[in-house]
PDB file of C-alpha atoms in Angstrom:
ATOM      1  CA  MET A 375      12.023 -60.422 -71.873  1.00 52.00           C
ATOM      2  CA  THR A 376      12.939 -56.981 -70.935  1.00 56.00           C
ATOM      3  CA  SER A 377       9.723 -55.016 -68.710  1.00 59.00           C
ATOM      4  CA  ARG A 378      10.236 -51.165 -70.546  1.00 65.00           C
ATOM      5  CA  LYS A 379       9.071 -49.108 -67.970  1.00 69.00           C
ATOM      6  CA  SER A 380       6.442 -47.303 -68.766  1.00 75.00           C
ATOM      7  CA  VAL A 381       5.944 -43.042 -69.332  1.00 80.00           C
ATOM      8  CA  GLN A 382       3.400 -41.277 -66.393  1.00 88.00           C
ATOM      9  CA  THR A 383       2.103 -38.891 -67.960  1.00 89.00           C
ATOM     10  CA  MET A 384      -0.662 -36.254 -66.720  1.00 92.00           C
ATOM     11  CA  LYS A 385      -3.227 -33.713 -68.099  1.00 93.00           C
ATOM     12  CA  PRO A 386      -2.104 -29.806 -68.463  1.00 93.00           C
ATOM     13  CA  ALA A 387      -3.849 -28.841 -65.817  1.00 93.00           C
ATOM     14  CA  THR A 388      -2.394 -31.319 -63.369  1.00 94.00           C
ATOM     15  CA  ALA A 389       1.186 -30.500 -64.599  1.00 93.00           C
ATOM     16  CA  ALA A 390       0.390 -26.156 -64.190  1.00 94.00           C
ATOM     17  CA  LYS A 391      -0.995 -27.152 -61.019  1.00 93.00           C
ATOM     18  CA  LYS A 392       2.527 -28.808 -60.043  1.00 93.00           C
ATOM     19  CA  LEU A 393       4.652 -26.001 -61.394  1.00 93.00           C
ATOM     20  CA  GLY A 394       2.125 -22.991 -59.415  1.00 92.00           C
ATOM     21  CA  VAL A 395       0.786 -21.611 -62.291  1.00 94.00           C
ATOM     22  CA  LEU A 396      -2.314 -21.117 -63.542  1.00 93.00           C
ATOM     23  CA  LEU A 397      -2.911 -23.337 -66.721  1.00 93.00           C
ATOM     24  CA  GLU A 398      -4.715 -20.337 -68.913  1.00 94.00           C
ATOM     25  CA  ALA A 399      -1.099 -18.441 -68.459  1.00 93.00           C
ATOM     26  CA  THR A 400       0.509 -20.856 -70.089  1.00 93.00           C
ATOM     27  CA  PRO A 401       1.835 -21.301 -73.678  1.00 93.00           C
ATOM     28  CA  ALA A 402      -0.945 -22.600 -76.509  1.00 92.00           C
ATOM     29  CA  GLU A 403       1.279 -25.909 -76.450  1.00 91.00           C
ATOM     30  CA  PHE A 404       1.237 -26.728 -73.084  1.00 92.00           C
ATOM     31  CA  GLN A 405      -2.399 -26.482 -72.708  1.00 92.00           C
ATOM     32  CA  GLU A 406      -2.949 -28.202 -75.427  1.00 91.00           C
ATOM     33  CA  GLY A 407      -0.703 -31.713 -75.039  1.00 87.00           C
ATOM     34  CA  VAL A 408      -0.040 -34.474 -72.403  1.00 91.00           C
ATOM     35  CA  VAL A 409       3.031 -33.695 -70.244  1.00 90.00           C
ATOM     36  CA  SER A 410       5.196 -36.633 -69.151  1.00 92.00           C
ATOM     37  CA  ARG A 411       6.611 -37.004 -65.425  1.00 93.00           C
ATOM     38  CA  ASP A 412       9.915 -36.185 -66.807  1.00 92.00           C
ATOM     39  CA  GLU A 413       8.838 -33.472 -68.793  1.00 92.00           C
ATOM     40  CA  LEU A 414       7.439 -31.473 -65.493  1.00 93.00           C
ATOM     41  CA  ASN A 415      10.732 -32.551 -63.883  1.00 93.00           C
ATOM     42  CA  ALA A 416      12.717 -30.828 -66.223  1.00 93.00           C
ATOM     43  CA  LEU A 417       9.851 -27.578 -66.578  1.00 93.00           C
ATOM     44  CA  GLN A 418      11.368 -27.524 -62.640  1.00 94.00           C
ATOM     45  CA  ALA A 419      15.122 -27.861 -62.870  1.00 94.00           C
ATOM     46  CA  ASP A 420      15.726 -25.796 -65.901  1.00 94.00           C
ATOM     47  CA  PRO A 421      11.993 -23.364 -65.785  1.00 94.00           C
ATOM     48  CA  PRO A 422      11.742 -21.707 -69.568  1.00 95.00           C
ATOM     49  CA  GLU A 423      11.692 -18.245 -69.891  1.00 95.00           C
ATOM     50  CA  TRP A 424       7.592 -17.946 -70.318  1.00 95.00           C
ATOM     51  CA  LEU A 425       7.561 -20.243 -66.605  1.00 95.00           C
ATOM     52  CA  ARG A 426       9.907 -17.892 -65.118  1.00 95.00           C
ATOM     53  CA  ASP A 427       7.639 -14.157 -66.034  1.00 95.00           C
ATOM     54  CA  LEU A 428       4.363 -16.390 -64.609  1.00 94.00           C
ATOM     55  CA  ARG A 429       5.950 -16.848 -61.833  1.00 93.00           C
ATOM     56  CA  ARG A 430       7.369 -13.785 -61.464  1.00 94.00           C
ATOM     57  CA  ASN A 431       4.696 -11.409 -62.569  1.00 94.00           C
ATOM     58  CA  GLY A 432       1.783 -13.401 -62.179  1.00 90.00           C
ATOM     59  CA  PRO A 433      -1.423 -13.670 -63.241  1.00 95.00           C
ATOM     60  CA  HIS A 434      -0.925 -16.774 -60.308  1.00 95.00           C
ATOM     61  CA  PRO A 435      -3.794 -19.046 -59.241  1.00 94.00           C
ATOM     62  CA  ARG A 436      -5.482 -19.266 -56.092  1.00 93.00           C
ATOM     63  CA  PRO A 437      -3.411 -20.809 -54.102  1.00 92.00           C
ATOM     64  CA  VAL A 438      -0.410 -19.069 -54.950  1.00 93.00           C
ATOM     65  CA  VAL A 439      -1.827 -15.736 -54.611  1.00 94.00           C
ATOM     66  CA  ALA A 440      -3.585 -16.656 -50.859  1.00 94.00           C
ATOM     67  CA  ALA A 441      -0.421 -17.995 -49.815  1.00 93.00           C
ATOM     68  CA  LYS A 442       2.559 -14.709 -50.796  1.00 94.00           C
ATOM     69  CA  LEU A 443      -1.112 -12.922 -49.047  1.00 94.00           C
ATOM     70  CA  GLY A 444      -0.368 -15.055 -46.105  1.00 93.00           C
ATOM     71  CA  VAL A 445      -4.440 -16.275 -45.398  1.00 94.00           C
ATOM     72  CA  SER A 446      -6.158 -19.016 -46.906  1.00 92.00           C
ATOM     73  CA  ILE A 447      -8.369 -19.662 -49.995  1.00 92.00           C
ATOM     74  CA  SER A 448     -11.736 -19.199 -48.139  1.00 92.00           C
ATOM     75  CA  GLY A 449     -10.176 -16.124 -46.769  1.00 92.00           C
ATOM     76  CA  LEU A 450      -9.692 -14.548 -50.123  1.00 92.00           C
ATOM     77  CA  ALA A 451     -12.988 -16.084 -51.562  1.00 92.00           C
ATOM     78  CA  ARG A 452     -14.863 -14.042 -48.371  1.00 92.00           C
ATOM     79  CA  HIS A 453     -13.529 -10.456 -49.417  1.00 93.00           C
ATOM     80  CA  GLY A 454     -14.406 -10.828 -53.715  1.00 90.00           C
ATOM     81  CA  TYR A 455     -10.820 -12.649 -54.588  1.00 90.00           C
ATOM     82  CA  ALA A 456     -11.765 -15.834 -55.550  1.00 88.00           C
ATOM     83  CA  ASP A 457      -9.612 -14.687 -59.707  1.00 91.00           C
ATOM     84  CA  PRO A 458      -6.306 -14.699 -60.126  1.00 93.00           C
ATOM     85  CA  LEU A 459      -3.652 -12.669 -59.594  1.00 94.00           C
ATOM     86  CA  THR A 460      -0.502 -10.948 -60.703  1.00 95.00           C
ATOM     87  CA  THR A 461       2.698  -9.813 -58.637  1.00 96.00           C
ATOM     88  CA  GLU A 462       1.825  -6.370 -59.061  1.00 96.00           C
ATOM     89  CA  GLN A 463      -1.484  -6.851 -57.402  1.00 96.00           C
ATOM     90  CA  ILE A 464      -0.415  -8.673 -54.864  1.00 96.00           C
ATOM     91  CA  ASN A 465       1.899  -6.370 -53.830  1.00 96.00           C
ATOM     92  CA  ALA A 466      -0.594  -3.928 -54.150  1.00 96.00           C
ATOM     93  CA  LEU A 467      -3.524  -5.840 -52.061  1.00 95.00           C
ATOM     94  CA  ARG A 468      -0.187  -6.166 -48.874  1.00 94.00           C
ATOM     95  CA  ASP A 469       1.004  -2.811 -49.404  1.00 95.00           C
ATOM     96  CA  GLU A 470      -2.535  -1.185 -48.709  1.00 95.00           C
ATOM     97  CA  ASP A 471      -2.716  -4.151 -46.118  1.00 94.00           C
ATOM     98  CA  PRO A 472      -6.638  -3.714 -45.175  1.00 95.00           C
ATOM     99  CA  GLU A 473      -8.585  -4.673 -42.507  1.00 95.00           C
ATOM    100  CA  TRP A 474      -9.960  -7.895 -43.650  1.00 95.00           C
ATOM    101  CA  LEU A 475      -6.144  -9.188 -44.701  1.00 94.00           C
ATOM    102  CA  GLN A 476      -5.227  -8.179 -41.298  1.00 94.00           C
ATOM    103  CA  GLN A 477      -8.189 -10.044 -40.138  1.00 95.00           C
ATOM    104  CA  GLU A 478      -7.288 -13.171 -42.249  1.00 93.00           C
ATOM    105  CA  ARG A 479      -3.627 -13.637 -41.450  1.00 94.00           C
ATOM    106  CA  THR A 480      -5.030 -13.814 -37.809  1.00 95.00           C
ATOM    107  CA  THR A 481      -7.466 -16.598 -38.424  1.00 93.00           C
ATOM    108  CA  ARG A 482      -4.689 -18.858 -40.463  1.00 93.00           C
ATOM    109  CA  VAL A 483      -2.269 -18.832 -37.212  1.00 93.00           C
ATOM    110  CA  GLU A 484      -4.726 -19.343 -34.810  1.00 94.00           C
ATOM    111  CA  ALA A 485      -5.805 -22.917 -37.694  1.00 92.00           C
ATOM    112  CA  ARG A 486      -2.379 -23.475 -38.574  1.00 92.00           C
ATOM    113  CA  ARG A 487      -2.022 -23.488 -33.915  1.00 94.00           C
ATOM    114  CA  GLU A 488      -5.158 -25.378 -33.787  1.00 95.00           C
ATOM    115  CA  GLU A 489      -3.996 -27.931 -36.018  1.00 94.00           C
ATOM    116  CA  GLU A 490      -0.874 -28.186 -34.431  1.00 94.00           C
ATOM    117  CA  ARG A 491      -2.590 -28.746 -31.454  1.00 94.00           C
ATOM    118  CA  ALA A 492      -4.671 -31.384 -32.940  1.00 94.00           C
ATOM    119  CA  ARG A 493      -2.293 -33.485 -34.276  1.00 94.00           C
ATOM    120  CA  ALA A 494       0.517 -33.394 -30.934  1.00 93.00           C
ATOM    121  CA  ARG A 495      -2.988 -34.511 -29.046  1.00 93.00           C
ATOM    122  CA  LYS A 496      -3.481 -37.687 -31.711  1.00 92.00           C
ATOM    123  CA  ALA A 497       1.052 -37.858 -31.182  1.00 91.00           C
ATOM    124  CA  ASP A 498       0.567 -38.595 -27.202  1.00 90.00           C
ATOM    125  CA  LYS A 499      -3.093 -40.478 -27.580  1.00 90.00           C
ATOM    126  CA  ALA A 500      -0.881 -43.093 -29.977  1.00 89.00           C
ATOM    127  CA  ALA A 501       1.679 -43.104 -27.620  1.00 89.00           C
ATOM    128  CA  LYS A 502      -0.089 -44.063 -24.704  1.00 87.00           C
ATOM    129  CA  ALA A 503      -2.260 -46.409 -26.381  1.00 87.00           C
ATOM    130  CA  ALA A 504       1.266 -48.608 -27.596  1.00 86.00           C
ATOM    131  CA  LYS A 505       2.920 -48.567 -24.613  1.00 84.00           C
ATOM    132  CA  ALA A 506      -0.714 -49.760 -23.070  1.00 85.00           C
ATOM    133  CA  ARG A 507      -0.031 -52.181 -25.148  1.00 84.00           C
ATOM    134  CA  GLU A 508       3.491 -53.132 -24.456  1.00 84.00           C
ATOM    135  CA  ASN A 509       2.643 -53.339 -20.746  1.00 81.00           C
ATOM    136  CA  SER A 510       0.026 -55.934 -21.828  1.00 74.00           C
TER     137      SER A 510
END
């Protein structure tokens, strides 16, 4: 008796998220079907022209916009940028470099520093607990 490996599939929205593209901007055949893990890997390894174009020009989903601008998703929303943006719009914002964008970048840097301090405290606490267990 041989066991068959089942094919893992995902919804198009999940695949689009993993590919870093906006589902609504993908071709209809991508939006209407299911995507197997092998198909997703193939898309990532050798992206078709439509995927290369979307990654290059957009419209980009909010996580990608936030990453390209160096801010958080909530920072974008606070300043009215809840919709997807194209690469051209992102570049225009970077060139303009409004005060809110500078503030949000600073806020993100500070939040990351605090997260790192919290991780370090947690690791230190775990190391002390392990040492205490060793000594008892």
